Structures are given as C-alpha cells and as structure tokens.
PDB file of C-alpha atoms in Angstrom:
ATOM      1  CA  UNK Y   1       0.362  -0.182   0.053  1.00  0.00           C
ATOM      2  CA  UNK Y   2       1.523   2.991  -1.060  1.00  0.00           C
ATOM      3  CA  UNK Y   3       1.329   5.702   2.230  1.00  0.00           C
ATOM      4  CA  UNK Y   4       2.200   8.701   0.277  1.00  0.00           C
ATOM      5  CA  UNK Y   5      -0.323  11.247  -0.525  1.00  0.00           C
ATOM      6  CA  UNK Y   6       0.613  13.184  -3.613  1.00  0.00           C
ATOM      7  CA  UNK Y   7       0.084  16.458  -5.534  1.00  0.00           C
ATOM      8  CA  UNK Y   8       0.955  18.223  -8.674  1.00  0.00           C
ATOM      9  CA  UNK Y   9       3.178  20.664  -8.618  1.00  0.00           C
ATOM     10  CA  UNK Y  10       2.280  23.583 -10.492  1.00  0.00           C
ATOM     11  CA  UNK Y  11       5.243  26.323 -11.024  1.00  0.00           C
ATOM     12  CA  UNK Y  12       4.358  29.484  -9.398  1.00  0.00           C
ATOM     13  CA  UNK Y  13       1.251  28.222  -7.931  1.00  0.00           C
ATOM     14  CA  UNK Y  14       1.030  27.723  -4.010  1.00  0.00           C
ATOM     15  CA  UNK Y  15       0.697  24.335  -3.255  1.00  0.00           C
ATOM     16  CA  UNK Y  16      -1.675  23.169  -0.308  1.00  0.00           C
ATOM     17  CA  UNK Y  17      -1.248  19.257   0.744  1.00  0.00           C
ATOM     18  CA  UNK Y  18      -3.457  18.011   3.725  1.00  0.00           C
ATOM     19  CA  UNK Y  19      -2.661  14.520   3.713  1.00  0.00           C
ATOM     20  CA  UNK Y  20      -5.042  12.335   6.190  1.00  0.00           C
ATOM     21  CA  UNK Y  21      -3.740  11.829   9.466  1.00  0.00           C
ATOM     22  CA  UNK Y  22      -0.730  14.198   9.414  1.00  0.00           C
ATOM     23  CA  UNK Y  23      -1.154  16.615  11.935  1.00  0.00           C
ATOM     24  CA  UNK Y  24       2.662  18.075  12.874  1.00  0.00           C
ATOM     25  CA  UNK Y  25       4.490  20.560  11.201  1.00  0.00           C
ATOM     26  CA  UNK Y  26       7.278  18.216   9.704  1.00  0.00           C
ATOM     27  CA  UNK Y  27       7.211  15.061   7.122  1.00  0.00           C
ATOM     28  CA  UNK Y  28       9.128  13.331   5.049  1.00  0.00           C
ATOM     29  CA  UNK Y  29       8.226  13.867   1.154  1.00  0.00           C
ATOM     30  CA  UNK Y  30       9.296  12.485  -1.959  1.00  0.00           C
ATOM     31  CA  UNK Y  31       9.821  14.498  -5.405  1.00  0.00           C
ATOM     32  CA  UNK Y  32       9.690  12.999  -8.972  1.00  0.00           C
ATOM     33  CA  UNK Y  33       8.543  13.672 -12.330  1.00  0.00           C
ATOM     34  CA  UNK Y  34       5.216  12.604 -14.093  1.00  0.00           C
ATOM     35  CA  UNK Y  35       4.948  12.676 -17.495  1.00  0.00           C
ATOM     36  CA  UNK Y  36       7.681  15.887 -17.167  1.00  0.00           C
ATOM     37  CA  UNK Y  37       5.303  17.354 -14.311  1.00  0.00           C
ATOM     38  CA  UNK Y  38       6.983  17.792 -10.810  1.00  0.00           C
ATOM     39  CA  UNK Y  39       4.772  16.005  -8.190  1.00  0.00           C
ATOM     40  CA  UNK Y  40       5.356  15.810  -4.578  1.00  0.00           C
ATOM     41  CA  UNK Y  41       4.515  12.928  -2.556  1.00  0.00           C
ATOM     42  CA  UNK Y  42       4.003  13.574   1.757  1.00  0.00           C
ATOM     43  CA  UNK Y  43       3.991  10.547   4.564  1.00  0.00           C
ATOM     44  CA  UNK Y  44       1.124  11.296   6.468  1.00  0.00           C
ATOM     45  CA  UNK Y  45       3.421  10.735   9.547  1.00  0.00           C
ATOM     46  CA  UNK Y  46       4.420  13.788  11.060  1.00  0.00           C
ATOM     47  CA  UNK Y  47       7.406  15.183  13.769  1.00  0.00           C
ATOM     48  CA  UNK Y  48       7.689  17.811  15.747  1.00  0.00           C
ATOM     49  CA  UNK Y  49      10.780  19.259  14.532  1.00  0.00           C
ATOM     50  CA  UNK Y  50      12.882  19.519  11.566  1.00  0.00           C
ATOM     51  CA  UNK Y  51      15.933  17.908  13.788  1.00  0.00           C
ATOM     52  CA  UNK Y  52      13.875  14.866  14.420  1.00  0.00           C
ATOM     53  CA  UNK Y  53      12.581  14.792  10.755  1.00  0.00           C
ATOM     54  CA  UNK Y  54      16.090  14.546   9.365  1.00  0.00           C
ATOM     55  CA  UNK Y  55      16.869  11.682  11.822  1.00  0.00           C
ATOM     56  CA  UNK Y  56      14.494   9.673  10.527  1.00  0.00           C
ATOM     57  CA  UNK Y  57      15.298  10.879   6.537  1.00  0.00           C
ATOM     58  CA  UNK Y  58      18.794   9.755   7.061  1.00  0.00           C
ATOM     59  CA  UNK Y  59      18.130   6.548   7.943  1.00  0.00           C
ATOM     60  CA  UNK Y  60      16.696   5.709   4.666  1.00  0.00           C
ATOM     61  CA  UNK Y  61      18.085   8.551   2.476  1.00  0.00           C
ATOM     62  CA  UNK Y  62      17.128   6.717  -1.077  1.00  0.00           C
ATOM     63  CA  UNK Y  63      13.568   6.798   0.041  1.00  0.00           C
ATOM     64  CA  UNK Y  64      13.000  10.148   0.301  1.00  0.00           C
ATOM     65  CA  UNK Y  65      13.962  13.842  -1.398  1.00  0.00           C
ATOM     66  CA  UNK Y  66      13.924  16.065   2.187  1.00  0.00           C
ATOM     67  CA  UNK Y  67      11.548  17.145   4.948  1.00  0.00           C
ATOM     68  CA  UNK Y  68       8.545  19.467   4.356  1.00  0.00           C
ATOM     69  CA  UNK Y  69       7.457  22.178   6.724  1.00  0.00           C
ATOM     70  CA  UNK Y  70       3.652  22.558   6.569  1.00  0.00           C
ATOM     71  CA  UNK Y  71       2.225  25.329   8.242  1.00  0.00           C
ATOM     72  CA  UNK Y  72      -0.962  25.422  10.557  1.00  0.00           C
ATOM     73  CA  UNK Y  73      -3.414  25.065   7.462  1.00  0.00           C
ATOM     74  CA  UNK Y  74      -1.219  22.054   6.288  1.00  0.00           C
ATOM     75  CA  UNK Y  75       0.098  23.866   3.189  1.00  0.00           C
ATOM     76  CA  UNK Y  76       3.495  23.286   2.169  1.00  0.00           C
ATOM     77  CA  UNK Y  77       5.452  26.283   3.299  1.00  0.00           C
ATOM     78  CA  UNK Y  78       9.242  25.330   2.894  1.00  0.00           C
ATOM     79  CA  UNK Y  79      11.020  22.013   1.564  1.00  0.00           C
ATOM     80  CA  UNK Y  80      14.569  21.108   3.489  1.00  0.00           C
ATOM     81  CA  UNK Y  81      16.937  19.565   1.474  1.00  0.00           C
ATOM     82  CA  UNK Y  82      19.677  17.366   3.337  1.00  0.00           C
ATOM     83  CA  UNK Y  83      23.420  17.760   2.448  1.00  0.00           C
ATOM     84  CA  UNK Y  84      24.246  13.858   1.940  1.00  0.00           C
ATOM     85  CA  UNK Y  85      25.069  13.411  -1.741  1.00  0.00           C
ATOM     86  CA  UNK Y  86      23.774  11.055  -3.981  1.00  0.00           C
ATOM     87  CA  UNK Y  87      20.913   8.538  -3.692  1.00  0.00           C
ATOM     88  CA  UNK Y  88      22.681   6.906  -0.371  1.00  0.00           C
ATOM     89  CA  UNK Y  89      24.318   9.372   0.809  1.00  0.00           C
ATOM     90  CA  UNK Y  90      27.634   7.820   0.737  1.00  0.00           C
ATOM     91  CA  UNK Y  91      29.744  10.619  -0.632  1.00  0.00           C
ATOM     92  CA  UNK Y  92      31.899  12.409   1.816  1.00  0.00           C
ATOM     93  CA  UNK Y  93      31.042  15.771   0.022  1.00  0.00           C
ATOM     94  CA  UNK Y  94      28.153  17.871   1.042  1.00  0.00           C
ATOM     95  CA  UNK Y  95      25.080  18.016  -1.585  1.00  0.00           C
ATOM     96  CA  UNK Y  96      25.057  21.453  -3.302  1.00  0.00           C
ATOM     97  CA  UNK Y  97      22.240  20.717  -6.118  1.00  0.00           C
ATOM     98  CA  UNK Y  98      19.839  18.514  -7.347  1.00  0.00           C
ATOM     99  CA  UNK Y  99      19.810  16.869 -10.682  1.00  0.00           C
ATOM    100  CA  UNK Y 100      17.280  18.408 -13.057  1.00  0.00           C
ATOM    101  CA  UNK Y 101      15.363  15.051 -13.641  1.00  0.00           C
ATOM    102  CA  UNK Y 102      16.272  12.647 -11.191  1.00  0.00           C
ATOM    103  CA  UNK Y 103      16.111  15.476  -8.276  1.00  0.00           C
ATOM    104  CA  UNK Y 104      19.031  13.088  -6.428  1.00  0.00           C
ATOM    105  CA  UNK Y 105      21.234  15.654  -4.474  1.00  0.00           C
ATOM    106  CA  UNK Y 106      24.780  16.158  -5.654  1.00  0.00           C
ATOM    107  CA  UNK Y 107      27.834  17.766  -4.347  1.00  0.00           C
ATOM    108  CA  UNK Y 108      29.588  20.420  -6.916  1.00  0.00           C
ATOM    109  CA  UNK Y 109      32.265  17.201  -7.985  1.00  0.00           C
ATOM    110  CA  UNK Y 110      29.325  14.310  -8.905  1.00  0.00           C
ATOM    111  CA  UNK Y 111      27.231  16.653 -10.949  1.00  0.00           C
ATOM    112  CA  UNK Y 112      30.073  17.939 -13.155  1.00  0.00           C
ATOM    113  CA  UNK Y 113      28.721  17.256 -16.549  1.00  0.00           C
ATOM    114  CA  UNK Y 114      24.848  16.781 -15.509  1.00  0.00           C
ATOM    115  CA  UNK Y 115      22.119  19.136 -15.851  1.00  0.00           C
ATOM    116  CA  UNK Y 116      21.101  20.410 -12.023  1.00  0.00           C
ATOM    117  CA  UNK Y 117      19.284  23.053 -10.387  1.00  0.00           C
ATOM    118  CA  UNK Y 118      20.353  25.030  -7.862  1.00  0.00           C
ATOM    119  CA  UNK Y 119      18.304  25.241  -4.414  1.00  0.00           C
ATOM    120  CA  UNK Y 120      17.192  28.490  -5.557  1.00  0.00           C
ATOM    121  CA  UNK Y 121      16.194  27.587  -9.222  1.00  0.00           C
ATOM    122  CA  UNK Y 122      14.406  24.364  -7.584  1.00  0.00           C
ATOM    123  CA  UNK Y 123      12.728  27.232  -5.004  1.00  0.00           C
ATOM    124  CA  UNK Y 124      11.346  28.726  -8.314  1.00  0.00           C
ATOM    125  CA  UNK Y 125       9.874  25.989  -9.885  1.00  0.00           C
ATOM    126  CA  UNK Y 126       8.331  24.199  -7.526  1.00  0.00           C
ATOM    127  CA  UNK Y 127       6.737  27.708  -6.023  1.00  0.00           C
ATOM    128  CA  UNK Y 128       7.953  26.558  -2.803  1.00  0.00           C
ATOM    129  CA  UNK Y 129      10.990  28.168  -0.482  1.00  0.00           C
ATOM    130  CA  UNK Y 130      13.698  25.612  -0.753  1.00  0.00           C
ATOM    131  CA  UNK Y 131      16.797  25.017   1.670  1.00  0.00           C
ATOM    132  CA  UNK Y 132      19.370  23.208   2.569  1.00  0.00           C
ATOM    133  CA  UNK Y 133      19.515  21.020   6.007  1.00  0.00           C
ATOM    134  CA  UNK Y 134      22.752  21.641   8.177  1.00  0.00           C
ATOM    135  CA  UNK Y 135      25.535  19.381   7.257  1.00  0.00           C
ATOM    136  CA  UNK Y 136      26.256  16.220   9.008  1.00  0.00           C
ATOM    137  CA  UNK Y 137      29.329  15.311  10.708  1.00  0.00           C
ATOM    138  CA  UNK Y 138      30.970  12.168   9.827  1.00  0.00           C
ATOM    139  CA  UNK Y 139      33.054  11.320  12.941  1.00  0.00           C
ATOM    140  CA  UNK Y 140      31.955   8.371  14.249  1.00  0.00           C
ATOM    141  CA  UNK Y 141      28.632   6.986  16.021  1.00  0.00           C
ATOM    142  CA  UNK Y 142      28.298  10.222  17.777  1.00  0.00           C
ATOM    143  CA  UNK Y 143      28.423  12.628  14.724  1.00  0.00           C
ATOM    144  CA  UNK Y 144      26.455  16.280  15.186  1.00  0.00           C
ATOM    145  CA  UNK Y 145      24.978  18.175  13.263  1.00  0.00           C
ATOM    146  CA  UNK Y 146      27.185  20.932  11.987  1.00  0.00           C
ATOM    147  CA  UNK Y 147      25.983  24.742   9.981  1.00  0.00           C
ATOM    148  CA  UNK Y 148      27.188  24.499   6.653  1.00  0.00           C
ATOM    149  CA  UNK Y 149      29.425  27.425   5.445  1.00  0.00           C
ATOM    150  CA  UNK Y 150      27.719  30.821   6.646  1.00  0.00           C
ATOM    151  CA  UNK Y 151      29.900  32.695   4.100  1.00  0.00           C
ATOM    152  CA  UNK Y 152      28.603  30.407   1.180  1.00  0.00           C
ATOM    153  CA  UNK Y 153      25.299  30.946   2.186  1.00  0.00           C
ATOM    154  CA  UNK Y 154      25.533  34.802   2.361  1.00  0.00           C
ATOM    155  CA  UNK Y 155      27.260  34.536  -0.769  1.00  0.00           C
ATOM    156  CA  UNK Y 156      24.526  32.835  -2.403  1.00  0.00           C
ATOM    157  CA  UNK Y 157      21.641  35.331  -1.073  1.00  0.00           C
ATOM    158  CA  UNK Y 158      23.367  37.954  -1.622  1.00  0.00           C
ATOM    159  CA  UNK Y 159      24.967  37.834  -4.907  1.00  0.00           C
ATOM    160  CA  UNK Y 160      22.456  39.198  -7.592  1.00  0.00           C
ATOM    161  CA  UNK Y 161      21.529  42.322  -5.890  1.00  0.00           C
ATOM    162  CA  UNK Y 162      25.424  43.145  -4.623  1.00  0.00           C
ATOM    163  CA  UNK Y 163      28.200  41.702  -7.338  1.00  0.00           C
ATOM    164  CA  UNK Y 164      28.017  45.462  -8.751  1.00  0.00           C
ATOM    165  CA  UNK Y 165      29.348  46.797  -5.416  1.00  0.00           C
ATOM    166  CA  UNK Y 166      32.977  46.507  -5.818  1.00  0.00           C
ATOM    167  CA  UNK Y 167      33.553  46.422  -1.873  1.00  0.00           C
ATOM    168  CA  UNK Y 168      31.389  43.751  -1.650  1.00  0.00           C
ATOM    169  CA  UNK Y 169      32.856  41.502  -4.811  1.00  0.00           C
ATOM    170  CA  UNK Y 170      36.287  42.412  -2.810  1.00  0.00           C
ATOM    171  CA  UNK Y 171      34.921  40.948   0.318  1.00  0.00           C
ATOM    172  CA  UNK Y 172      33.768  37.819  -1.544  1.00  0.00           C
ATOM    173  CA  UNK Y 173      37.308  37.449  -3.138  1.00  0.00           C
ATOM    174  CA  UNK Y 174      38.751  37.606   0.355  1.00  0.00           C
ATOM    175  CA  UNK Y 175      36.348  34.726   1.427  1.00  0.00           C
ATOM    176  CA  UNK Y 176      37.097  32.612  -1.227  1.00  0.00           C
ATOM    177  CA  UNK Y 177      40.576  32.519  -0.410  1.00  0.00           C
ATOM    178  CA  UNK Y 178      40.384  32.000   3.054  1.00  0.00           C
ATOM    179  CA  UNK Y 179      37.326  29.113   2.705  1.00  0.00           C
ATOM    180  CA  UNK Y 180      37.542  27.139  -0.017  1.00  0.00           C
ATOM    181  CA  UNK Y 181      33.965  25.702   0.951  1.00  0.00           C
ATOM    182  CA  UNK Y 182      32.436  28.880   0.452  1.00  0.00           C
ATOM    183  CA  UNK Y 183      32.938  28.629  -3.567  1.00  0.00           C
ATOM    184  CA  UNK Y 184      29.512  26.612  -3.483  1.00  0.00           C
ATOM    185  CA  UNK Y 185      27.987  29.854  -2.523  1.00  0.00           C
ATOM    186  CA  UNK Y 186      29.649  31.735  -5.685  1.00  0.00           C
ATOM    187  CA  UNK Y 187      28.486  28.522  -7.909  1.00  0.00           C
ATOM    188  CA  UNK Y 188      24.985  28.943  -6.631  1.00  0.00           C
ATOM    189  CA  UNK Y 189      24.714  32.310  -6.912  1.00  0.00           C
ATOM    190  CA  UNK Y 190      25.942  32.449 -10.589  1.00  0.00           C
ATOM    191  CA  UNK Y 191      24.015  30.060 -11.101  1.00  0.00           C
ATOM    192  CA  UNK Y 192      20.525  31.053  -9.766  1.00  0.00           C
ATOM    193  CA  UNK Y 193      20.923  34.415 -12.136  1.00  0.00           C
ATOM    194  CA  UNK Y 194      17.970  34.439 -14.591  1.00  0.00           C
ATOM    195  CA  UNK Y 195      19.146  35.064 -18.248  1.00  0.00           C
ATOM    196  CA  UNK Y 196      18.105  38.590 -18.355  1.00  0.00           C
ATOM    197  CA  UNK Y 197      19.918  38.900 -14.860  1.00  0.00           C
ATOM    198  CA  UNK Y 198      23.431  37.628 -16.633  1.00  0.00           C
ATOM    199  CA  UNK Y 199      22.607  40.061 -19.495  1.00  0.00           C
ATOM    200  CA  UNK Y 200      22.066  42.985 -17.267  1.00  0.00           C
ATOM    201  CA  UNK Y 201      25.131  42.136 -14.960  1.00  0.00           C
ATOM    202  CA  UNK Y 202      27.039  40.341 -17.599  1.00  0.00           C
ATOM    203  CA  UNK Y 203      29.957  43.411 -17.734  1.00  0.00           C
ATOM    204  CA  UNK Y 204      30.148  42.948 -13.347  1.00  0.00           C
ATOM    205  CA  UNK Y 205      30.649  38.824 -13.265  1.00  0.00           C
ATOM    206  CA  UNK Y 206      33.141  39.651 -16.079  1.00  0.00           C
ATOM    207  CA  UNK Y 207      34.859  41.969 -13.734  1.00  0.00           C
ATOM    208  CA  UNK Y 208      34.284  39.490 -11.156  1.00  0.00           C
ATOM    209  CA  UNK Y 209      35.876  36.976 -12.816  1.00  0.00           C
ATOM    210  CA  UNK Y 210      39.309  39.065 -13.625  1.00  0.00           C
ATOM    211  CA  UNK Y 211      39.327  39.723  -9.195  1.00  0.00           C
ATOM    212  CA  UNK Y 212      38.854  36.165  -7.937  1.00  0.00           C
ATOM    213  CA  UNK Y 213      41.824  34.380  -6.690  1.00  0.00           C
ATOM    214  CA  UNK Y 214      43.648  32.265  -9.083  1.00  0.00           C
ATOM    215  CA  UNK Y 215      42.897  28.765  -7.796  1.00  0.00           C
ATOM    216  CA  UNK Y 216      39.077  29.827  -8.024  1.00  0.00           C
ATOM    217  CA  UNK Y 217      39.263  31.435 -11.580  1.00  0.00           C
ATOM    218  CA  UNK Y 218      41.783  28.455 -12.913  1.00  0.00           C
ATOM    219  CA  UNK Y 219      39.031  26.226 -11.319  1.00  0.00           C
ATOM    220  CA  UNK Y 220      36.043  28.052 -12.994  1.00  0.00           C
ATOM    221  CA  UNK Y 221      37.819  28.381 -16.322  1.00  0.00           C
ATOM    222  CA  UNK Y 222      38.368  24.567 -16.512  1.00  0.00           C
ATOM    223  CA  UNK Y 223      35.099  23.848 -15.702  1.00  0.00           C
ATOM    224  CA  UNK Y 224      33.547  25.215 -18.892  1.00  0.00           C
ATOM    225  CA  UNK Y 225      34.392  22.619 -21.132  1.00  0.00           C
ATOM    226  CA  UNK Y 226      31.294  20.969 -19.443  1.00  0.00           C
ATOM    227  CA  UNK Y 227      28.677  23.273 -19.493  1.00  0.00           C
ATOM    228  CA  UNK Y 228      26.112  21.812 -17.649  1.00  0.00           C
ATOM    229  CA  UNK Y 229      27.818  21.607 -14.426  1.00  0.00           C
ATOM    230  CA  UNK Y 230      27.645  23.992 -11.853  1.00  0.00           C
ATOM    231  CA  UNK Y 231      30.978  25.605 -12.169  1.00  0.00           C
ATOM    232  CA  UNK Y 232      30.918  25.251 -16.040  1.00  0.00           C
ATOM    233  CA  UNK Y 233      28.054  27.697 -16.003  1.00  0.00           C
ATOM    234  CA  UNK Y 234      29.215  30.017 -13.481  1.00  0.00           C
ATOM    235  CA  UNK Y 235      32.492  30.060 -15.545  1.00  0.00           C
ATOM    236  CA  UNK Y 236      30.552  30.821 -18.783  1.00  0.00           C
ATOM    237  CA  UNK Y 237      28.168  33.464 -17.123  1.00  0.00           C
ATOM    238  CA  UNK Y 238      31.677  35.308 -16.053  1.00  0.00           C
ATOM    239  CA  UNK Y 239      33.152  35.555 -19.760  1.00  0.00           C
ATOM    240  CA  UNK Y 240      35.411  32.615 -19.077  1.00  0.00           C
ATOM    241  CA  UNK Y 241      36.867  29.819 -21.701  1.00  0.00           C
ATOM    242  CA  UNK Y 242      38.664  27.334 -21.752  1.00  0.00           C
ATOM    243  CA  UNK Y 243      41.128  27.511 -24.467  1.00  0.00           C
TER     244      UNK Y 243
END
C-alpha cells in the first residue's frame, strides 16, 4: 500500500497539501516527475521538529527527497534538502545542487557534466521555498549536526543584488581565498541568475572573474568544458572559457 499522498506541482502556484492523519509540522517527502510534471509525495506521519524528521530521513536517504515544513493550515511552506550527496549519501562531500530530472542531491564534484538545479532554481520551479539542511558530521557514531558554511550561504543569498558593488566583490574574493567551501555559494549565486540577470550584470560578472583568486578562476575556467556543471555555468556566465 502506498502511504504517500501526492499532488501535482504547478510552477509559481501555492501548493496546499493536507494528507489525512498528518497533524505535525514536519513530514518526509518524495519528489519525482510524471510526464515531465513535478509531483510531491508526502508521508502522513509527522514530526515535531526538523531535526527529528531529518534523523528519520537519514536512516533511509534513498527513499525520500527531503523534509517538508507545513503551516497550521496544512500548506507546504518549505522544503528542507539534506546535504547527503547521492541516493545513498555515501559521498563525503556535501550536496549543493539537485539533478534536474531525478532530483538526486549532488555535490559540486558528482554533478560535473550533469544538468542540475541550484536550490534557488528548484524553489522557483516548485513555487515553494527550499533550503539546505545542516551538514551531517562524519566523525563516528555520535556525529553531530554542523551548520553549513555561513559565508557560502550568504554569498549565494546576496549575489544578485550585491555583485555590482566593488567592496562586496572584494570581500567575496577574500572569503573565497580563506574558505574553499564558500565557492559553493558563488556557484549557487551565479547559477540562480535568470538569463535577463546575466545580460544585465554581464560586465560586472566579467569584472568579478578578473578579481577572483587565481585558483578559483582557474577552476571555473577548466569547468567551462562541462557547460552543464554548476562550475561550468558559473564560468561561462562570468565570461571565462577554456582554450
């Protein structure tokens, strides 16, 4: 018997899901496509906190897409994506994107050459707020949750509205030099730009490419040979090319 309540996702529309018997705020969800249309499945069993729901999710990561947070009216208000990379979560690197068709969570390395969605792009497609869960530490049986790089999250969140600011770009480059993990924020921020955004911001994107730490610029330049990868998208949008 299928325990999941499913509903079709209409991009840009609010999705109200009220599976019978579900009274708590957090529930495990599935995400798949049916004839090219996104569909969300919701398990009726609820949890009182995101941490509890994530703990149950991480016991069977291949079975679910993530955790849904519902409001008091039963409307799906937010989707929390786990950082475990791949269907089994056996990759040691944290996931930062999802496959555009299978919705599997992928890290920057595993997603190279694949068509992917950044978290902001996924949110726009579904019409539902999406965010990444805390990183799960991998240091033994008593591993604890650690917050993902706050710098990377801030970079992704502020990128579109701040990339024109030379002081912000200077601070961004300094952060990239200090924290290699924050490059994911750059990839997400650049990848989340609309085509119109890219046209409007292209001169600033090219300027930023010239200002990047050499190691980051070289990495993005090499990645342009894989134009569907997050790093490849970012590199091309910043005017880089591998010759």
